[in-house]
XYZ file of C-alpha atoms in Angstrom:
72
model
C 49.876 117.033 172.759
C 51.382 114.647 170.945
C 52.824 114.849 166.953
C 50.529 111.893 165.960
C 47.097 113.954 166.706
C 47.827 116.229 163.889
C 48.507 113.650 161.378
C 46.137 113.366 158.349
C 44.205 109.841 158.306
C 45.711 107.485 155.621
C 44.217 107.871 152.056
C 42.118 104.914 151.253
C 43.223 102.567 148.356
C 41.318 101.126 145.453
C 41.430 97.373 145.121
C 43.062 96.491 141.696
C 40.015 95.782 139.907
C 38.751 98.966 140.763
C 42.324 100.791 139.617
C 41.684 103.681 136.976
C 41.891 102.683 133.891
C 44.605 104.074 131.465
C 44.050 106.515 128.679
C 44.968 103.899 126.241
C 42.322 101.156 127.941
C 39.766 103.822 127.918
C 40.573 104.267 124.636
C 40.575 100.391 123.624
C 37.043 99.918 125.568
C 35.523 102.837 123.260
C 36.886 101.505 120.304
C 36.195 97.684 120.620
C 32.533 99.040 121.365
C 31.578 100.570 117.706
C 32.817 98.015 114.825
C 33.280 100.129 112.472
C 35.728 102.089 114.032
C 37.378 99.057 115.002
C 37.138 97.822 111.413
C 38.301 101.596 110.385
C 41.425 101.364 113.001
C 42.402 98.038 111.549
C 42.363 99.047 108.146
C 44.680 102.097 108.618
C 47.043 99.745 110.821
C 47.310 97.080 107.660
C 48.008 99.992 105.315
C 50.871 101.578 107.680
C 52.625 98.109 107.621
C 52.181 97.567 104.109
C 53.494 101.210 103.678
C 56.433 100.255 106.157
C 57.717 96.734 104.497
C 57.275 97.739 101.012
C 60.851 98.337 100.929
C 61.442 94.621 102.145
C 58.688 93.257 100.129
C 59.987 95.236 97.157
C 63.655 93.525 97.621
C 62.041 90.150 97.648
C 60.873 90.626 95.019
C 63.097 91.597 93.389
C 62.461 95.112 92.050
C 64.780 97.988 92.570
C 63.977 100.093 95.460
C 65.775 103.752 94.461
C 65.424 105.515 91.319
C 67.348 107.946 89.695
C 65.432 111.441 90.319
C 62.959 112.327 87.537
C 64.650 115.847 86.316
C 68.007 114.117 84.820
């Protein structure tokens, strides 16, 4: 008996359309399906970068950024 009898067939492959998908393509495929969640997501995501370059937009500006603490 040789070694090669006891060896396990090779597993068969997906072609790459048929890959899984990702959690964050599943994800992007249930989202893109309902608009309003989409509209929903995209609101939140303008608000976070608003929230994140108001110090930049606030030195544009040209508006002070720090202020002294309220209890002095």
């Amino acid at each position: 008996m040789s070694a090669d009898t006891h060896l396990a067939p090779p597993a068969p492959t997906r072609p790459p359309s048929q890959a899984r998908s990702t959690g964050a393509r599943h994800l992007w495929h249930r989202l893109a399906a309902d608009r309003w969640a989409l509209g929903g997501a995209a609101g939140v995501a303008f608000f976070l970068v608003v929230a994140a370059a108001a110090p930049l937009l606030g030195a544009i500006a040209g508006q002070r950024t720090s202020r002294p603490p309220l209890w002095t």
